Structures are given as structure tokens and as C-alpha cells.
PDB file of C-alpha atoms in Angstrom:
ATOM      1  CA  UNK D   1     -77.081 223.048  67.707  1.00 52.00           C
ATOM      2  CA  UNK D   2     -78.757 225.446  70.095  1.00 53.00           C
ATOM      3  CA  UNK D   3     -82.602 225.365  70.221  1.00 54.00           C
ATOM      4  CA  UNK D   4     -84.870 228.744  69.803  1.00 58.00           C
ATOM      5  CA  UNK D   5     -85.975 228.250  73.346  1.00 59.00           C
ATOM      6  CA  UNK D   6     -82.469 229.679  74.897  1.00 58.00           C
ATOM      7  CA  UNK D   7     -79.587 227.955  76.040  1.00 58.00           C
ATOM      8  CA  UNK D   8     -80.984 227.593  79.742  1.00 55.00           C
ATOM      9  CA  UNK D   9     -83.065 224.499  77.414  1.00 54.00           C
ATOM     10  CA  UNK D  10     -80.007 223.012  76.206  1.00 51.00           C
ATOM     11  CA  UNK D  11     -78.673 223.138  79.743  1.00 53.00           C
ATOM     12  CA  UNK D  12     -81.672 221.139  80.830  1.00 54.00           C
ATOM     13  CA  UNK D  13     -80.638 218.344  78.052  1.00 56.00           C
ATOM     14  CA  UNK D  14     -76.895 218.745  77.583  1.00 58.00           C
ATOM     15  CA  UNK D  15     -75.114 220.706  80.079  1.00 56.00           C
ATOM     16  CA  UNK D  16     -71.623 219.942  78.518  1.00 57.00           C
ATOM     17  CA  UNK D  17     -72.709 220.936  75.221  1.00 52.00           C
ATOM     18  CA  UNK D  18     -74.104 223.996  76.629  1.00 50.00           C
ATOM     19  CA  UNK D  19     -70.850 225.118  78.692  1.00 53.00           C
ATOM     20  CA  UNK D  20     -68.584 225.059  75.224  1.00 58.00           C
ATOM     21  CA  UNK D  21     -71.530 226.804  73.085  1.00 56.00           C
ATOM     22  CA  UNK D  22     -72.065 229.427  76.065  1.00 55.00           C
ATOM     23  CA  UNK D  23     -69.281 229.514  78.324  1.00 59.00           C
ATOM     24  CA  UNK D  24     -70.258 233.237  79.047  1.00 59.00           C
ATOM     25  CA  UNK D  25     -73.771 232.524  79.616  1.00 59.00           C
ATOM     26  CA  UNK D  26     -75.975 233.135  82.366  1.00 63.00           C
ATOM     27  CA  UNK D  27     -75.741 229.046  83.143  1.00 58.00           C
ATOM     28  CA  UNK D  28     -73.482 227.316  85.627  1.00 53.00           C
ATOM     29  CA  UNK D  29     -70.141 228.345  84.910  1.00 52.00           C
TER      30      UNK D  29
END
């Protein structure tokens, strides 16, 4: 479920989804 554009995009739209895809990303912890 995570879009070509990056995850910092699927943060934008689902911030939940996005900790528990990339919980070591460079997004909000």
C-alpha cells in the first residue's frame, strides 16, 4: 500500500498507516 511518490505522501493521507509501514522512516516517529 505505499504510493511511488515516497512515504512522506502517505504521511500526508494516512499517518497511522505510514508509522507501521515505516516506523524507521524519516517521518514523525
Amino acid at each position: 500500500m505505499t504510493p511511488p511518490h515516497g512515504p512522506a505522501r502517505h504521511t500526508a493521507t494516512t499517518p497511522t498507516a505510514t508509522r507501521v509501514a515505516h516506523p524507521a522512516g524519516p517521518v514523525h516517529p
